[in-house]
């Protein structure tokens, strides 16, 4: 899959070394070597000069080649450096993921991403922000974090219909900055 991505000029130009925006980034496990993942800047594709009225789209698509099998992990990531849940609209975030899945993966580049010879191991959707200022509570367990988010605007993500890509389904998962992508 990586070779096909690099051979497609419209995808090659989206390749980045990092997934970051406004002091929020994605970190990578030290065990995950660079030739085992690709970062594509999806919003750069939609916000190019050739598209006068671009649809909302996520920041990054990270594809990880698994070491243990011939599959790939897909991470769709939206980054927001905001101090309050007023800094985002649920519908806009949902549209960003929908555009990326339905238009980018399933339509415009379907020949690569829907190619049945490529197996999908995991399919994850991350909305990375600290709008509830929870990062300061670094000792908080995952359960406490999810309970705290359940009393906020974030709970709307849990009530939506799951997104589907190939045989995988996923909900948008709120993540604190800076989540780590690991080898699969």
Coordinates of N, CA and C in Angstrom, one line a residue:
X1 N 0.8 -1.2 0.0 CA 0.0 0.0 0.0 C 0.9 1.3 0.0
X2 N 1.9 1.2 0.8 CA 2.8 2.4 0.9 C 3.4 2.8 -0.5
X3 N 3.8 1.8 -1.3 CA 4.3 2.1 -2.6 C 3.3 2.8 -3.5
X4 N 2.0 2.3 -3.4 CA 1.0 2.9 -4.2 C 0.7 4.3 -3.8
X5 N 0.7 4.6 -2.5 CA 0.5 5.9 -2.0 C 1.6 6.9 -2.5
X6 N 2.9 6.4 -2.4 CA 4.0 7.3 -2.9 C 4.0 7.4 -4.4
X7 N 3.4 6.5 -5.1 CA 3.3 6.6 -6.6 C 2.2 7.5 -7.1
X8 N 1.3 7.8 -6.2 CA 0.1 8.6 -6.6 C 0.5 10.1 -6.2
X9 N 0.7 10.9 -7.2 CA 1.1 12.3 -7.0 C 0.2 13.1 -6.0
X10 N -1.1 12.9 -6.1 CA -2.0 13.6 -5.2 C -1.9 13.2 -3.7
X11 N -1.3 12.0 -3.5 CA -1.1 11.5 -2.1 C 0.3 11.8 -1.7
X12 N 1.2 11.6 -2.6 CA 2.6 11.8 -2.3 C 2.9 13.2 -1.7
X13 N 2.2 14.2 -2.3 CA 2.4 15.6 -1.8 C 1.7 15.9 -0.5
X14 N 0.9 14.9 0.0 CA 0.3 15.1 1.3 C 1.2 14.4 2.4
X15 N 2.2 13.8 2.1 CA 3.1 13.1 3.0 C 3.8 14.1 3.9
X16 N 3.7 13.8 5.2 CA 4.4 14.7 6.2 C 5.2 13.8 7.2
X17 N 6.1 14.5 7.9 CA 6.9 13.8 8.9 C 6.3 13.7 10.2
X18 N 5.3 14.6 10.5 CA 4.6 14.7 11.8 C 3.2 14.9 11.6
X19 N 2.4 14.6 12.6 CA 1.0 15.0 12.7 C 0.8 15.9 13.8
X20 N 0.8 17.2 13.5 CA 0.8 18.2 14.6 C 0.1 19.5 14.1
X21 N -0.5 20.2 15.0 CA -1.1 21.5 14.7 C -1.3 22.2 16.0
X22 N -0.9 23.5 16.0 CA -1.1 24.4 17.2 C -0.7 23.7 18.5
X23 N 0.5 23.2 18.6 CA 1.1 22.7 19.8 C 0.5 21.3 20.3
X24 N -0.3 20.7 19.4 CA -0.8 19.4 19.7 C -0.3 18.5 18.7
X25 N 0.2 17.3 19.1 CA 0.7 16.4 18.1 C 0.4 14.9 18.5
X26 N 0.8 14.1 17.6 CA 0.7 12.6 17.8 C 2.1 12.1 18.0
X27 N 2.3 11.3 19.0 CA 3.6 10.7 19.3 C 3.6 9.3 18.8
X28 N 4.8 8.8 18.5 CA 5.0 7.5 18.0 C 5.9 6.7 19.0
X29 N 5.5 5.4 19.2 CA 6.3 4.5 20.0 C 7.7 4.4 19.4
X30 N 8.7 4.3 20.3 CA 10.1 4.2 19.9 C 10.3 2.9 19.2
X31 N 9.4 1.9 19.4 CA 9.5 0.6 18.7 C 9.0 0.7 17.3
X32 N 8.2 1.7 17.0 CA 7.6 1.8 15.6 C 8.6 2.6 14.7
X33 N 9.3 1.9 13.8 CA 10.2 2.5 13.0 C 9.6 3.3 11.8
X34 N 10.2 4.3 11.4 CA 9.6 5.3 10.4 C 9.2 4.6 9.1
X35 N 9.8 3.6 8.6 CA 9.3 3.0 7.4 C 8.1 2.1 7.6
X36 N 7.6 2.0 8.8 CA 6.4 1.2 9.1 C 5.1 2.1 9.2
X37 N 5.2 3.4 8.9 CA 4.0 4.2 9.0 C 4.1 5.4 8.0
X38 N 3.0 5.9 7.6 CA 2.9 7.0 6.7 C 1.9 8.0 7.3
X39 N 2.2 9.3 7.3 CA 1.3 10.4 7.7 C 0.9 11.2 6.5
X40 N -0.4 11.2 6.3 CA -0.9 12.1 5.2 C -1.7 13.2 5.8
X41 N -1.5 14.4 5.3 CA -2.1 15.6 5.8 C -3.4 15.8 4.9
X42 N -4.5 15.3 5.4 CA -5.8 15.3 4.6 C -6.3 16.7 4.4
X43 N -6.2 17.6 5.4 CA -6.8 18.9 5.1 C -6.0 19.7 4.1
X44 N -4.7 19.3 3.9 CA -3.9 20.0 2.8 C -4.5 19.6 1.5
X45 N -5.0 18.4 1.3 CA -5.6 18.0 0.1 C -6.9 18.9 -0.2
X46 N -7.7 19.0 0.7 CA -9.0 19.7 0.5 C -8.9 21.2 0.5
X47 N -7.8 21.7 1.1 CA -7.7 23.2 1.2 C -6.6 23.7 0.2
X48 N -6.4 22.9 -0.8 CA -5.5 23.3 -1.9 C -6.2 24.4 -2.8
X49 N -5.4 25.0 -3.6 CA -5.9 26.1 -4.4 C -6.9 25.6 -5.5
X50 N -6.9 24.3 -5.8 CA -7.7 23.7 -6.8 C -9.2 23.5 -6.3
X51 N -9.4 23.7 -5.0 CA -10.7 23.4 -4.5 C -11.3 24.7 -3.9
X52 N -12.1 25.5 -4.6 CA -12.6 26.8 -4.1 C -13.4 26.7 -2.9
X53 N -14.3 25.7 -2.7 CA -15.1 25.6 -1.5 C -14.9 24.3 -0.9
X54 N -13.8 24.1 -0.1 CA -13.4 22.8 0.4 C -14.4 22.3 1.5
X55 N -14.6 21.0 1.5 CA -15.4 20.4 2.6 C -14.6 20.3 3.9
X56 N -15.2 20.2 5.0 CA -14.4 20.1 6.2 C -13.7 18.7 6.2
X57 N -12.4 18.6 6.7 CA -11.7 17.4 6.7 C -10.8 17.3 7.9
X58 N -10.4 16.1 8.2 CA -9.5 15.9 9.4 C -8.1 16.4 9.1
X59 N -7.3 16.4 10.1 CA -5.9 16.9 10.0 C -5.0 15.8 9.4
X60 N -5.1 14.6 9.9 CA -4.1 13.6 9.5 C -4.7 12.2 9.4
X61 N -4.2 11.4 8.5 CA -4.4 10.0 8.3 C -3.1 9.3 8.5
X62 N -3.0 8.5 9.5 CA -1.8 7.7 9.8 C -2.1 6.3 9.5
X63 N -1.2 5.7 8.7 CA -1.4 4.3 8.3 C -0.1 3.6 8.8
X64 N -0.4 2.5 9.6 CA 0.7 1.7 10.2 C 0.7 0.3 9.6
X65 N 1.9 -0.1 9.1 CA 2.0 -1.4 8.5 C 2.4 -2.3 9.7
X66 N 1.5 -3.4 9.9 CA 1.7 -4.3 11.0 C 3.0 -5.2 10.8
X67 N 3.6 -5.5 11.9 CA 4.8 -6.4 11.9 C 4.4 -7.8 11.9
X68 N 3.3 -8.1 12.5 CA 2.9 -9.5 12.8 C 2.1 -10.1 11.7
X69 N 1.5 -9.3 10.8 CA 0.7 -9.8 9.7 C 0.8 -8.9 8.5
X70 N 0.1 -9.1 7.5 CA 0.1 -8.3 6.3 C -1.0 -7.2 6.3
X71 N -1.4 -6.7 7.5 CA -2.4 -5.8 7.6 C -1.9 -4.4 8.0
X72 N -2.9 -3.5 8.0 CA -2.6 -2.1 8.4 C -3.5 -1.6 9.4
X73 N -3.0 -0.7 10.3 CA -3.9 0.1 11.2 C -4.1 1.4 10.6
X74 N -5.3 1.9 10.6 CA -5.7 3.2 10.1 C -6.1 4.1 11.3
X75 N -5.5 5.3 11.4 CA -5.8 6.3 12.4 C -6.2 7.6 11.7
X76 N -7.5 8.0 11.9 CA -7.9 9.3 11.4 C -8.0 10.2 12.6
X77 N -7.3 11.4 12.4 CA -7.0 12.2 13.6 C -7.4 13.7 13.3
X78 N -8.2 14.2 14.2 CA -8.5 15.7 14.2 C -7.8 16.2 15.4
X79 N -7.0 17.3 15.3 CA -6.4 18.0 16.4 C -7.0 19.3 16.6
X80 N -7.3 19.6 17.9 CA -7.8 21.0 18.3 C -7.2 21.4 19.6
X81 N -6.5 22.6 19.5 CA -5.9 23.2 20.7 C -6.9 24.2 21.2
X82 N -7.8 23.8 22.0 CA -8.8 24.7 22.5 C -8.9 24.6 24.0
X83 N -9.4 25.6 24.7 CA -9.5 25.6 26.1 C -10.9 25.4 26.7
X84 N -11.8 25.2 25.8 CA -13.2 25.0 26.2 C -14.0 24.2 25.1
X85 N -15.0 23.5 25.5 CA -15.8 22.8 24.5 C -16.6 23.7 23.6
X86 N -16.6 25.0 23.9 CA -17.2 26.0 23.0 C -16.3 26.2 21.7
X87 N -15.1 25.6 21.7 CA -14.2 25.8 20.6 C -14.4 24.8 19.5
X88 N -15.4 24.0 19.6 CA -15.7 23.1 18.5 C -17.2 22.8 18.5
X89 N -17.6 22.4 17.3 CA -19.0 22.0 17.1 C -19.0 20.5 16.7
X90 N -19.8 19.8 17.4 CA -19.9 18.3 17.1 C -20.2 18.0 15.7
X91 N -21.2 18.7 15.1 CA -21.5 18.4 13.7 C -20.3 18.7 12.7
X92 N -19.5 19.7 13.0 CA -18.4 20.0 12.2 C -17.3 18.9 12.3
X93 N -17.1 18.4 13.5 CA -16.1 17.3 13.7 C -16.6 16.1 13.0
X94 N -17.9 15.8 13.1 CA -18.5 14.6 12.4 C -18.3 14.7 10.9
X95 N -18.6 15.9 10.4 CA -18.4 16.2 8.9 C -17.0 15.9 8.5
X96 N -16.0 16.3 9.3 CA -14.6 16.1 9.0 C -14.3 14.6 8.8
X97 N -14.8 13.8 9.7 CA -14.5 12.4 9.6 C -15.3 11.8 8.4
X98 N -16.5 12.2 8.2 CA -17.4 11.7 7.1 C -16.7 12.0 5.8
X99 N -16.2 13.3 5.6 CA -15.6 13.6 4.3 C -14.4 12.7 4.1
X100 N -13.6 12.5 5.1 CA -12.4 11.7 4.9 C -12.7 10.3 4.6
X101 N -13.7 9.7 5.3 CA -14.0 8.3 5.0 C -14.7 8.2 3.7
X102 N -15.8 8.9 3.5 CA -16.7 8.7 2.4 C -16.1 9.3 1.1
X103 N -15.4 10.4 1.1 CA -14.9 11.0 -0.1 C -13.5 10.6 -0.4
X104 N -12.6 10.8 0.6 CA -11.2 10.6 0.4 C -10.9 9.1 0.3
X105 N -11.2 8.3 1.3 CA -10.9 6.8 1.3 C -11.8 6.0 0.4
X106 N -13.1 6.2 0.4 CA -14.0 5.4 -0.4 C -14.3 5.8 -1.8
X107 N -13.9 7.0 -2.1 CA -14.3 7.6 -3.5 C -13.0 8.0 -4.2
X108 N -12.4 9.1 -3.9 CA -11.3 9.7 -4.6 C -10.1 8.8 -4.7
X109 N -9.8 8.0 -3.7 CA -8.6 7.1 -3.7 C -9.0 5.7 -3.4
X110 N -10.2 5.3 -3.8 CA -10.7 4.0 -3.5 C -9.8 2.9 -4.1
X111 N -9.2 3.2 -5.3 CA -8.4 2.1 -5.9 C -7.2 1.7 -5.0
X112 N -6.8 2.5 -4.1 CA -5.8 2.2 -3.1 C -6.4 1.7 -1.8
X113 N -7.3 2.5 -1.2 CA -7.7 2.2 0.2 C -8.8 1.2 0.2
X114 N -9.5 0.9 -0.9 CA -10.5 -0.2 -0.9 C -10.0 -1.4 -1.6
X115 N -8.7 -1.4 -1.9 CA -8.1 -2.6 -2.6 C -8.2 -3.8 -1.6
X116 N -8.9 -4.8 -2.1 CA -9.1 -6.0 -1.2 C -7.8 -6.8 -0.8
X117 N -6.7 -6.5 -1.6 CA -5.5 -7.2 -1.2 C -4.8 -6.6 0.0
X118 N -5.3 -5.5 0.5 CA -4.8 -4.9 1.7 C -5.8 -5.1 2.8
X119 N -5.3 -5.7 3.8 CA -6.1 -6.0 5.0 C -6.1 -4.9 6.0
X120 N -7.2 -4.6 6.7 CA -7.2 -3.6 7.7 C -7.3 -4.3 9.1
X121 N -6.4 -4.0 9.9 CA -6.3 -4.6 11.2 C -7.2 -3.8 12.2
X122 N -6.9 -2.5 12.4 CA -7.6 -1.6 13.2 C -8.0 -0.3 12.5
X123 N -9.1 0.2 12.9 CA -9.6 1.5 12.3 C -10.1 2.3 13.5
X124 N -9.3 3.4 13.7 CA -9.6 4.3 14.9 C -9.7 5.7 14.5
X125 N -10.6 6.4 15.1 CA -10.9 7.8 14.9 C -10.6 8.6 16.2
X126 N -9.7 9.5 16.1 CA -9.3 10.3 17.3 C -9.6 11.8 17.2
X127 N -10.3 12.3 18.2 CA -10.4 13.8 18.3 C -9.5 14.2 19.5
X128 N -8.4 14.8 19.2 CA -7.4 15.1 20.2 C -7.5 16.5 20.6
X129 N -7.9 16.7 21.9 CA -7.9 18.1 22.4 C -8.0 18.0 23.9
X130 N -7.8 19.1 24.6 CA -8.0 19.1 26.0 C -8.9 20.3 26.4
X131 N -10.1 20.2 25.7 CA -11.1 21.3 25.9 C -11.6 21.3 27.3
X132 N -11.5 20.2 28.0 CA -12.0 20.2 29.4 C -10.9 20.4 30.4
X133 N -9.7 20.7 29.9 CA -8.5 20.9 30.8 C -8.3 19.8 31.7
X134 N -8.3 18.6 31.2 CA -8.1 17.4 32.0 C -6.6 17.0 32.0
X135 N -5.8 17.5 31.2 CA -4.4 17.1 31.1 C -3.7 17.4 32.4
X136 N -4.2 18.4 33.1 CA -3.6 18.7 34.4 C -3.8 17.6 35.5
X137 N -4.8 16.8 35.2 CA -5.0 15.6 36.1 C -4.4 14.4 35.6
X138 N -3.1 14.4 35.5 CA -2.4 13.3 34.8 C -2.5 12.0 35.5
X139 N -2.9 12.0 36.7 CA -3.1 10.7 37.4 C -4.5 10.1 37.2
X140 N -5.3 10.8 36.5 CA -6.6 10.3 36.2 C -6.6 9.0 35.4
X141 N -7.4 8.0 35.8 CA -7.5 6.8 35.1 C -8.3 7.0 33.8
X142 N -8.2 6.0 32.9 CA -9.0 6.1 31.7 C -10.5 6.1 32.0
X143 N -10.9 5.4 33.0 CA -12.3 5.3 33.4 C -12.8 6.7 34.0
X144 N -11.9 7.3 34.8 CA -12.3 8.6 35.3 C -12.3 9.7 34.2
X145 N -11.4 9.5 33.3 CA -11.4 10.5 32.2 C -12.7 10.3 31.4
X146 N -13.1 9.1 31.0 CA -14.3 8.9 30.2 C -15.5 9.3 31.0
X147 N -15.5 9.1 32.3 CA -16.7 9.6 33.1 C -16.8 11.1 33.1
X148 N -15.7 11.8 33.2 CA -15.6 13.2 33.2 C -16.1 13.7 31.9
X149 N -15.7 13.1 30.8 CA -16.1 13.5 29.4 C -17.6 13.3 29.2
X150 N -18.1 12.2 29.9 CA -19.5 11.9 29.7 C -20.4 13.0 30.1
X151 N -20.0 13.9 30.9 CA -20.8 15.0 31.4 C -20.7 16.2 30.5
X152 N -20.0 16.1 29.4 CA -19.7 17.2 28.5 C -20.2 17.0 27.1
X153 N -20.0 17.9 26.3 CA -20.3 17.8 24.9 C -19.7 16.6 24.2
X154 N -18.6 16.1 24.7 CA -18.0 14.9 24.2 C -18.9 13.7 24.2
X155 N -19.9 13.6 25.1 CA -20.8 12.4 25.1 C -21.6 12.3 23.9
X156 N -21.7 13.3 23.1 CA -22.4 13.2 21.8 C -21.7 12.3 20.8
X157 N -20.4 12.1 21.0 CA -19.7 11.2 20.1 C -20.1 9.8 20.3
X158 N -20.5 9.5 21.6 CA -20.9 8.1 21.9 C -22.3 7.8 21.4
X159 N -23.1 8.8 21.1 CA -24.5 8.6 20.7 C -24.6 8.5 19.2
X160 N -23.6 8.8 18.5 CA -23.7 8.8 17.0 C -23.6 7.4 16.4
X161 N -24.0 7.3 15.2 CA -23.9 6.0 14.5 C -22.4 5.8 14.2
X162 N -21.9 4.6 14.4 CA -20.5 4.3 14.1 C -20.1 4.6 12.6
X163 N -18.9 5.0 12.4 CA -18.4 5.2 11.1 C -17.9 3.8 10.6
X164 N -18.0 3.6 9.3 CA -17.6 2.3 8.8 C -16.6 2.5 7.6
X165 N -15.6 1.7 7.7 CA -14.6 1.6 6.6 C -14.3 0.1 6.4
X166 N -14.6 -0.3 5.2 CA -14.5 -1.7 4.9 C -15.3 -2.5 5.9
X167 N -14.6 -3.5 6.6 CA -15.4 -4.3 7.6 C -15.2 -3.8 9.0
X168 N -14.7 -2.6 9.2 CA -14.4 -2.1 10.5 C -15.4 -0.9 10.8
X169 N -15.8 -0.9 12.1 CA -16.6 0.2 12.6 C -15.9 0.9 13.7
X170 N -16.1 2.2 13.8 CA -15.5 3.0 14.9 C -16.3 4.2 15.3
X171 N -16.2 4.6 16.5 CA -16.7 5.9 17.0 C -15.6 6.9 17.1
X172 N -15.9 8.1 17.1 CA -14.9 9.1 17.4 C -14.5 9.0 18.8
X173 N -13.2 8.9 19.1 CA -12.7 8.7 20.5 C -12.0 10.0 20.9
X174 N -12.5 10.6 22.0 CA -11.8 11.8 22.5 C -10.5 11.3 23.1
X175 N -9.4 12.0 22.8 CA -8.1 11.7 23.3 C -7.4 12.9 23.8
X176 N -6.7 12.8 25.0 CA -5.9 13.9 25.5 C -4.6 14.1 24.6
X177 N -4.1 15.3 24.5 CA -2.8 15.4 23.8 C -1.7 14.7 24.6
X178 N -0.8 14.2 24.1 CA -0.5 13.8 22.7 C -0.5 12.3 22.7
X179 N -1.5 11.7 22.1 CA -1.6 10.2 22.2 C -0.5 9.6 21.4
X180 N -0.3 8.3 21.7 CA 0.8 7.6 21.1 C 0.3 6.5 20.2
X181 N 0.9 6.5 19.0 CA 0.6 5.5 18.0 C 1.7 4.4 18.2
X182 N 1.2 3.1 18.3 CA 2.1 2.0 18.6 C 2.1 1.1 17.4
X183 N 3.1 0.2 17.4 CA 3.2 -0.8 16.4 C 2.0 -1.8 16.6
X184 N 1.7 -2.5 15.5 CA 0.6 -3.5 15.5 C 1.2 -4.8 15.2

